[in-house]
mmCIF file of C-alpha atoms in Angstrom:
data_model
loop_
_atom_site.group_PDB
_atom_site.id
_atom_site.type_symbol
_atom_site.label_atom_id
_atom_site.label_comp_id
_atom_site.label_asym_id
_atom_site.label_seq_id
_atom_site.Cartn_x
_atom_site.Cartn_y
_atom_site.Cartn_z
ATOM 1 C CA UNK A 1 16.973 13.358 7.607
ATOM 2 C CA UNK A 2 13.976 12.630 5.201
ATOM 3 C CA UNK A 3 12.969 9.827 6.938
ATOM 4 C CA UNK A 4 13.031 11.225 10.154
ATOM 5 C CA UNK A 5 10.681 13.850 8.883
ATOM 6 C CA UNK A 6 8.283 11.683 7.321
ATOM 7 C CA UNK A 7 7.821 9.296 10.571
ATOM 8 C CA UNK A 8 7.546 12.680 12.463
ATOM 9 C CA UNK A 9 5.173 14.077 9.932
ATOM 10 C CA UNK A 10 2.832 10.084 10.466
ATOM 11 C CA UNK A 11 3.234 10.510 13.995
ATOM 12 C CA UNK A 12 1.631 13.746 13.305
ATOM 13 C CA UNK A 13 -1.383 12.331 11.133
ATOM 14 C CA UNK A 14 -1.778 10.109 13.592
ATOM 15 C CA UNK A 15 -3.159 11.792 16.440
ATOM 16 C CA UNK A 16 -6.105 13.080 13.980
ATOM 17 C CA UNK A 17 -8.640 10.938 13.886
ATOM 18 C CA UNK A 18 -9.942 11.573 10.209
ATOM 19 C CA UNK A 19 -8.777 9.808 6.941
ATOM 20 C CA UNK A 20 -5.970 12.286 5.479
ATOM 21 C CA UNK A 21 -5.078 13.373 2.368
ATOM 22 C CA UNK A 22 -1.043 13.268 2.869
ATOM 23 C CA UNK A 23 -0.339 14.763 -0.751
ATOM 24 C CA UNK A 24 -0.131 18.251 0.818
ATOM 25 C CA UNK A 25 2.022 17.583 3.488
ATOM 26 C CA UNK A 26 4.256 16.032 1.363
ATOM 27 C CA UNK A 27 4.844 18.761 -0.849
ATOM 28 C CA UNK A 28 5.673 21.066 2.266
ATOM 29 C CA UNK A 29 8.729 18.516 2.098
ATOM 30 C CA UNK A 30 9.369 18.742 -1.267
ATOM 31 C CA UNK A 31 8.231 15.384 -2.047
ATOM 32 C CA UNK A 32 8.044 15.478 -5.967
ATOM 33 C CA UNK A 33 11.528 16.056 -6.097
ATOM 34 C CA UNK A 34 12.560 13.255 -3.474
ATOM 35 C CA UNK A 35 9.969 10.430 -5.422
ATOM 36 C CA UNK A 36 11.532 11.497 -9.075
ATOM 37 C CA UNK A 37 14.690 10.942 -7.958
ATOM 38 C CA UNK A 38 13.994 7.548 -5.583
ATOM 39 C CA UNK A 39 10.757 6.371 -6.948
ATOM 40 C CA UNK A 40 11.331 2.938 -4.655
ATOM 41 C CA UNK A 41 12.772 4.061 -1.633
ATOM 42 C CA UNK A 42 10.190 6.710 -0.993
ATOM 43 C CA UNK A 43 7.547 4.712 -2.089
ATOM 44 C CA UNK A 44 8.461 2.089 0.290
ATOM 45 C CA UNK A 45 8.824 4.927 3.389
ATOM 46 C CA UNK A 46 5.726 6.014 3.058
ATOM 47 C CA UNK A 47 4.071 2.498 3.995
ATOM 48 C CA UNK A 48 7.002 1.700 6.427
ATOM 49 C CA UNK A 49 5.583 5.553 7.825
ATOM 50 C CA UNK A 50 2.477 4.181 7.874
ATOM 51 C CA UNK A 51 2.563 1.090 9.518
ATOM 52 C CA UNK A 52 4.529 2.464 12.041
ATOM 53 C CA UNK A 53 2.302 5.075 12.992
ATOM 54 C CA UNK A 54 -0.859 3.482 12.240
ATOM 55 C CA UNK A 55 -2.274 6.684 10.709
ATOM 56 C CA UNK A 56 -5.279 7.141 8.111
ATOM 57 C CA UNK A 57 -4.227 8.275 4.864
ATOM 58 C CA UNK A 58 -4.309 8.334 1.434
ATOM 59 C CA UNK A 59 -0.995 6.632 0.474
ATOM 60 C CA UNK A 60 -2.880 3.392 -0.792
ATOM 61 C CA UNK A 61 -4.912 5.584 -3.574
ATOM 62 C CA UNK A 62 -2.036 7.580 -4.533
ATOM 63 C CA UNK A 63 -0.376 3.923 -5.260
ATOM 64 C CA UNK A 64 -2.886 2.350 -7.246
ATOM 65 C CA UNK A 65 -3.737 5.429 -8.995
ATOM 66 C CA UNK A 66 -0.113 5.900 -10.218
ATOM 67 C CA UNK A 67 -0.484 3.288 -12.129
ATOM 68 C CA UNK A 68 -3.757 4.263 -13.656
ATOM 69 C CA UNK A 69 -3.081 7.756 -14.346
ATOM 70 C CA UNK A 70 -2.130 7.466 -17.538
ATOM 71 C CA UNK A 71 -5.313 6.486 -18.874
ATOM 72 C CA UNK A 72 -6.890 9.879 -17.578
ATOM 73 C CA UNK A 73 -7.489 12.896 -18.930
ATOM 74 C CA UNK A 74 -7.453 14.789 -15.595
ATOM 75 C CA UNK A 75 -6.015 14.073 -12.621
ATOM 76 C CA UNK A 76 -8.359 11.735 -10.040
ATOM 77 C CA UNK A 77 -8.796 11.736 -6.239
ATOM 78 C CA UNK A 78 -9.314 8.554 -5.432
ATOM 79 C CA UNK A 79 -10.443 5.261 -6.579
ATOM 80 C CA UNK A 80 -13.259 2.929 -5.625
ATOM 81 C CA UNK A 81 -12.391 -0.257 -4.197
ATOM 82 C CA UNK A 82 -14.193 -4.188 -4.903
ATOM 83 C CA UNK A 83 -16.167 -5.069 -2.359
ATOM 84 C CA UNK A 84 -14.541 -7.464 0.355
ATOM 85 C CA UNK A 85 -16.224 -10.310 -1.237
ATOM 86 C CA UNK A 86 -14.769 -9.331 -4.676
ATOM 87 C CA UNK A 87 -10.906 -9.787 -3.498
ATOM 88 C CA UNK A 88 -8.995 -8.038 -6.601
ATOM 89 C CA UNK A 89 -12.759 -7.987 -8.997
ATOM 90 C CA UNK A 90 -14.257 -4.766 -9.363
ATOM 91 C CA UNK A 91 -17.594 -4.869 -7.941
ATOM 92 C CA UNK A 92 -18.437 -1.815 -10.330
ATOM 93 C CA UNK A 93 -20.465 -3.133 -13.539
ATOM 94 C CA UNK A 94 -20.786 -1.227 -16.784
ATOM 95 C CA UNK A 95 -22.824 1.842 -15.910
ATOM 96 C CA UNK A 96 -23.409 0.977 -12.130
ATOM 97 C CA UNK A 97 -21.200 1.620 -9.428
ATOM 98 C CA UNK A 98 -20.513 -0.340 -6.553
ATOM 99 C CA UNK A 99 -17.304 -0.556 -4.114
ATOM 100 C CA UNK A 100 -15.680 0.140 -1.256
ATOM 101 C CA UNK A 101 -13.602 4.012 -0.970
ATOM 102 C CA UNK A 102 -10.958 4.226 2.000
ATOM 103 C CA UNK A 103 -11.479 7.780 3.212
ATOM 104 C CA UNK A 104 -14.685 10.026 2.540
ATOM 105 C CA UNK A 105 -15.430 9.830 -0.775
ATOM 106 C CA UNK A 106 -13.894 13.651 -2.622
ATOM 107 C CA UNK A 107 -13.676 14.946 -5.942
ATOM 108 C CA UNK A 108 -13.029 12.681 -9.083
ATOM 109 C CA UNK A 109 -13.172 9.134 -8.166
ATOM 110 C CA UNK A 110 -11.567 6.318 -10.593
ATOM 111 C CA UNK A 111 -13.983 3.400 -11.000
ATOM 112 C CA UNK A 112 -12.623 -0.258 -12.507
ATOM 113 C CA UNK A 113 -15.639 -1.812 -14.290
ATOM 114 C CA UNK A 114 -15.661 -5.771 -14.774
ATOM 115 C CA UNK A 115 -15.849 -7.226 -18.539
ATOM 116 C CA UNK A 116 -15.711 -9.724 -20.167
ATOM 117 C CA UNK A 117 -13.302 -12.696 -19.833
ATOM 118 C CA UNK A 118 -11.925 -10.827 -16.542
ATOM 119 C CA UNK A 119 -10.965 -7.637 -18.866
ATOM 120 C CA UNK A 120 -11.252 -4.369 -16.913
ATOM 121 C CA UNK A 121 -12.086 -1.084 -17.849
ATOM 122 C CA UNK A 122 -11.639 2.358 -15.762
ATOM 123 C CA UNK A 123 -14.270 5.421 -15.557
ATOM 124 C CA UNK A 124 -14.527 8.576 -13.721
ATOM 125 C CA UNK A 125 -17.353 9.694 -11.664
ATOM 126 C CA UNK A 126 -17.895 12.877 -8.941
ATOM 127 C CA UNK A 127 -18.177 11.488 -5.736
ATOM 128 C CA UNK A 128 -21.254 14.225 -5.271
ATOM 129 C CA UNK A 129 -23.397 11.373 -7.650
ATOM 130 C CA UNK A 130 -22.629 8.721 -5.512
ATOM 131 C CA UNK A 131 -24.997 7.443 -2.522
ATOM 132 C CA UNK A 132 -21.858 6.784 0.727
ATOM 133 C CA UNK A 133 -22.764 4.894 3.628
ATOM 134 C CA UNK A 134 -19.792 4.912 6.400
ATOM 135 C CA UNK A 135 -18.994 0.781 7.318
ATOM 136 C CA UNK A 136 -19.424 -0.589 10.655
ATOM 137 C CA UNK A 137 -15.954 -2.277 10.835
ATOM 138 C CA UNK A 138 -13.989 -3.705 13.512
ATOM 139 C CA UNK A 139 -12.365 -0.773 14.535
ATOM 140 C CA UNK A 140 -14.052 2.445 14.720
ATOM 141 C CA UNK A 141 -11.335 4.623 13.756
ATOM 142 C CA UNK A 142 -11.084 2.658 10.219
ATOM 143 C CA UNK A 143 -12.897 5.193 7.782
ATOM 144 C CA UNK A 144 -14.134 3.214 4.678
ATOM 145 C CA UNK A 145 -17.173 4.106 2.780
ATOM 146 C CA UNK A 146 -19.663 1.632 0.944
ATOM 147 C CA UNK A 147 -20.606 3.751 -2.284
ATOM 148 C CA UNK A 148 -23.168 3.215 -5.013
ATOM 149 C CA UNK A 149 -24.784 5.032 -8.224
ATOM 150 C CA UNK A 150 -24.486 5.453 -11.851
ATOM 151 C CA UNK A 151 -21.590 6.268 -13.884
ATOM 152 C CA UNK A 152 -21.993 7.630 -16.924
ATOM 153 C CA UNK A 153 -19.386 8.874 -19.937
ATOM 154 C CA UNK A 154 -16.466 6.760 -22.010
ATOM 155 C CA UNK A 155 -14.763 3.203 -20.362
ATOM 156 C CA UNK A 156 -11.101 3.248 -21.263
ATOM 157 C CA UNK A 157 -9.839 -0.332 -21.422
ATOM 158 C CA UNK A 158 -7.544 -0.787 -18.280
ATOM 159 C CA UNK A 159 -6.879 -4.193 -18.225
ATOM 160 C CA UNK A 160 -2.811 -4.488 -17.651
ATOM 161 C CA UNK A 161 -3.234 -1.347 -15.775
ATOM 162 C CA UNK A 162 -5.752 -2.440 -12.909
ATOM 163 C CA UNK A 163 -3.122 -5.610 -12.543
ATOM 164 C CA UNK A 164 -0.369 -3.481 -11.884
ATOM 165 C CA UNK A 165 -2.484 -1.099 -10.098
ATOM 166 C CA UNK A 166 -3.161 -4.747 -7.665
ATOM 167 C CA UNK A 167 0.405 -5.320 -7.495
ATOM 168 C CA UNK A 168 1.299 -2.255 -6.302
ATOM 169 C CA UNK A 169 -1.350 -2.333 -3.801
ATOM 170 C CA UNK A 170 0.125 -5.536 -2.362
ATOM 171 C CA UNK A 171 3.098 -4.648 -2.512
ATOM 172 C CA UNK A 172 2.639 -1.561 -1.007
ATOM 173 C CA UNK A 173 0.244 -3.043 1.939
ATOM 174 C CA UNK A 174 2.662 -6.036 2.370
ATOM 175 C CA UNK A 175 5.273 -3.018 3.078
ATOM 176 C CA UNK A 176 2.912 -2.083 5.914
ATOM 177 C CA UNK A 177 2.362 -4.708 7.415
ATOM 178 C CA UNK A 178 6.115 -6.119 8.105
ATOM 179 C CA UNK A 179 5.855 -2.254 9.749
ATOM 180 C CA UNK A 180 3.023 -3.145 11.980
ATOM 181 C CA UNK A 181 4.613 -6.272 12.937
ATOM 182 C CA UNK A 182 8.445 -4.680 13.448
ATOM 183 C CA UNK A 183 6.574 -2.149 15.694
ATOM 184 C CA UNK A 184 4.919 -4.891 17.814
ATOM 185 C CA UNK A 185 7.708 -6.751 17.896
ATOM 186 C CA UNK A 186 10.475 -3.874 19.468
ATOM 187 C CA UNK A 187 7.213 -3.169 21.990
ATOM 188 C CA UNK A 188 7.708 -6.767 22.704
ATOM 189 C CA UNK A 189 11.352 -6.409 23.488
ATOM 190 C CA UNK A 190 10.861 -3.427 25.586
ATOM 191 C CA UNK A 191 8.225 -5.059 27.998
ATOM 192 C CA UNK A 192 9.741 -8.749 28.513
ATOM 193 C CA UNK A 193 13.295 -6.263 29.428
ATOM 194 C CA UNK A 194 11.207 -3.963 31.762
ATOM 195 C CA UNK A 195 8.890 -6.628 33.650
ATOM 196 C CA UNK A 196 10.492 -8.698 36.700
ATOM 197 C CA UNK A 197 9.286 -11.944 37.204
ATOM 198 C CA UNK A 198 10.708 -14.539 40.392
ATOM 199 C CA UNK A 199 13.112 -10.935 40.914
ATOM 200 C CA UNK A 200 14.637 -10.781 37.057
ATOM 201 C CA UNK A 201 13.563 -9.606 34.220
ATOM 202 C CA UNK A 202 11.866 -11.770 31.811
ATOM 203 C CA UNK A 203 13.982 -10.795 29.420
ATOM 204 C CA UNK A 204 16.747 -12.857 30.933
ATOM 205 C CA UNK A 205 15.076 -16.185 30.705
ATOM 206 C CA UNK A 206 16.153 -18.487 27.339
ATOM 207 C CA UNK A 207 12.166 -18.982 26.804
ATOM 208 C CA UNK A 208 10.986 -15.474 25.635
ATOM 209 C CA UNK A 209 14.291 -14.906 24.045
ATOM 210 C CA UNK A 210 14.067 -17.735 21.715
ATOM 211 C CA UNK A 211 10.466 -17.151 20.942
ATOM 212 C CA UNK A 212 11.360 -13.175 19.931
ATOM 213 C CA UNK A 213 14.460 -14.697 17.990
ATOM 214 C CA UNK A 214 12.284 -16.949 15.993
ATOM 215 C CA UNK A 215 9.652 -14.203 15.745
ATOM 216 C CA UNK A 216 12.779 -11.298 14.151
ATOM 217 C CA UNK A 217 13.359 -14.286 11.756
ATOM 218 C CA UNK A 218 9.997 -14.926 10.715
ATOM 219 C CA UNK A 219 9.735 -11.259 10.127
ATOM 220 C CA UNK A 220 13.114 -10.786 8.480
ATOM 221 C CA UNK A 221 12.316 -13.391 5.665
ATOM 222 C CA UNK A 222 8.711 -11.788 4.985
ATOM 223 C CA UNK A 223 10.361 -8.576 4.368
ATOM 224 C CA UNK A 224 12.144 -10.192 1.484
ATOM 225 C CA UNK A 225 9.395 -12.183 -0.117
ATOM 226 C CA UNK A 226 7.932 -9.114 -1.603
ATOM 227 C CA UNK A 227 9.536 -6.635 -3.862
ATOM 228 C CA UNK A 228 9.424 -3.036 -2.291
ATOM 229 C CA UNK A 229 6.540 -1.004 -3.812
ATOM 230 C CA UNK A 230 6.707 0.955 -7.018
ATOM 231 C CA UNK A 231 9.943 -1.010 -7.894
ATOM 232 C CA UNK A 232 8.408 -2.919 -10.411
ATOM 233 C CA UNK A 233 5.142 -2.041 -11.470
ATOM 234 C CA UNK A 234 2.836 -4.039 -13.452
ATOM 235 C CA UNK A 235 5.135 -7.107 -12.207
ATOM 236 C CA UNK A 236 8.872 -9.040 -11.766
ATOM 237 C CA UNK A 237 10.926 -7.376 -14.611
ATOM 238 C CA UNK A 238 14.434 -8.272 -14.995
ATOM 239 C CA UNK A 239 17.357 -6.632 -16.387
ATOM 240 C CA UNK A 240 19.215 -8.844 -19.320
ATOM 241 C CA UNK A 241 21.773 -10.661 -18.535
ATOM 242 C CA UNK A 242 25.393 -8.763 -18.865
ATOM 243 C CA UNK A 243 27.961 -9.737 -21.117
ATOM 244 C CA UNK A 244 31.398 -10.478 -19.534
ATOM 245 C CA UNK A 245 34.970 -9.723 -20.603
ATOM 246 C CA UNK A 246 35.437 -13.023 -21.979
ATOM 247 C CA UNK A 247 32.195 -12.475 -23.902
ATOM 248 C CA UNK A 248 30.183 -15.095 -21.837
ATOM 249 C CA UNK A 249 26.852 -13.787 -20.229
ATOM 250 C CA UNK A 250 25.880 -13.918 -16.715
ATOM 251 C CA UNK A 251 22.684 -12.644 -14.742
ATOM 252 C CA UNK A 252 22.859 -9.528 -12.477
ATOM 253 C CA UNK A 253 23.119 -10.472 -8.637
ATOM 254 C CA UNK A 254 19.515 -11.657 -7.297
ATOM 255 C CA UNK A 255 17.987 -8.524 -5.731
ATOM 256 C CA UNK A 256 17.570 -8.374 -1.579
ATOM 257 C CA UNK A 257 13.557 -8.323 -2.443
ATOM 258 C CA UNK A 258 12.677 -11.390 -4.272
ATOM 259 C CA UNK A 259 9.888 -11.140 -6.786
ATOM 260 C CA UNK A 260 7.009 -12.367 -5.369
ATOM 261 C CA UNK A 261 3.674 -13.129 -7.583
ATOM 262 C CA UNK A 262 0.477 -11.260 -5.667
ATOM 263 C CA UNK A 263 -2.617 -12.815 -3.355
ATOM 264 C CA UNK A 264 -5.597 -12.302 -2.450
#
């Protein structure tokens, strides 16, 4: 029943064509509740949600900034992105600004700040101080924002933070994507069994049905080469092994989700 609201309530965001901010909706479901008591599983809907419906919102921000909220004094709104030439580097330097925001840029944004010896630190800046310029991407309805200025006030050291902050991100968008392609691939299935071809459907030929067998493989085994978001942040950690009745020690059974280390 949850999950049947929250593709309904993506379906919904959907059809708008601005970035959303899905934290209110959520609540009207009484979200909190549902991601204390399944931190994974409704982590991992969200972005299933999302990739599925293709809508704009702010699940990858609420993500990353999970993992960085601990650092803060005050809750944040979003965080600035590196720049696409940056891959996981901040672009931001210490008292300059510089990134990439997905959505218009609102409230208090979180800024990572490049160090020394690849250490990373975090500020906060209003997103009124910052000069936005929309980016001229690919596809139109894609809303991400090119932003620049100062920033001001303390650096907190974020280091281990911003890493798990990356892996979450991956994991989260790698979530997405096996969503995307599950969602092409049924849309496959449903044309090659409603098109006719030489009188049959196409469908019934061996050709396209190998090629979509080998295709719901391929996809099967990427969904388990990444562990499901927010499952284990900051990383692969593993339970000690258990002791037996005859007081040897074995590992626990090998999750469905293999650990998997993150990419660019």
């Amino acid at each position: 029943m949850i999950e049947e609201a929250v593709f309904r309530l993506f379906e919904e965001l959907a059809t708008k064509s601005d970035h959303v901010a899905v934290g209110p909706r959520l609540a009207e479901l009484g979200w909190s509740d549902i991601e204390a008591e399944y931190p994974v599983e409704s982590c991992e809907l969200l972005f299933r949600a999302q990739g599925r419906s293709l809508a704009h919102t702010d699940c990858l921000d609420r993500v990353m900034l999970a993992e960085l909220t601990a650092l803060l004094n005050e809750p944040a709104d979003g965080i600035v992105l590196p720049n696409l030439a940056d891959s996981c580097t901040p672009s931001s330097a210490e008292g300059q600004v510089a990134g990439i925001v997905v959505g218009c840029p609102r409230g208090r944004m979180v800024v990572p700040v490049s160090g020394a010896m690849g250490t990373v630190s975090v500020g906060v800046v209003d997103a009124d101080r910052l000069t936005a310029s929309r980016l001229d991407t690919f596809d139109g309805s894609v809303c991400w924002w090119h932003v620049s200025g100062a920033l001001d006030g303390e650096l907190i050291e974020a280091s281990t933070e911003w890493n798990r902050a990356i892996s979450a991100a991956h994991r989260a968008l790698a979530t997405e994507l096996v969503a995307v392609a599950d969602r092409a691939l049924r849309l496959a299935v449903d044309h090659i069994s409603a098109r006719v071809q030489f009188g049959m459907p196409i469908g019934s030929f061996q050709s396209p049905r190998h090629a979509l067998a080998d295709a719901a493989a391929t996809l099967a085994g990427a969904g388990r080469c990444w562990v499901r978001p927010g499952a284990m942040a900051g990383g692969c950690r593993h339970r000690p092994p258990r002791r037996r009745p005859d007081g040897r020690t074995e590992r626990w059974p090998t999750p469905r989700f293999r650990c998997a280390a993150p990419s660019g």
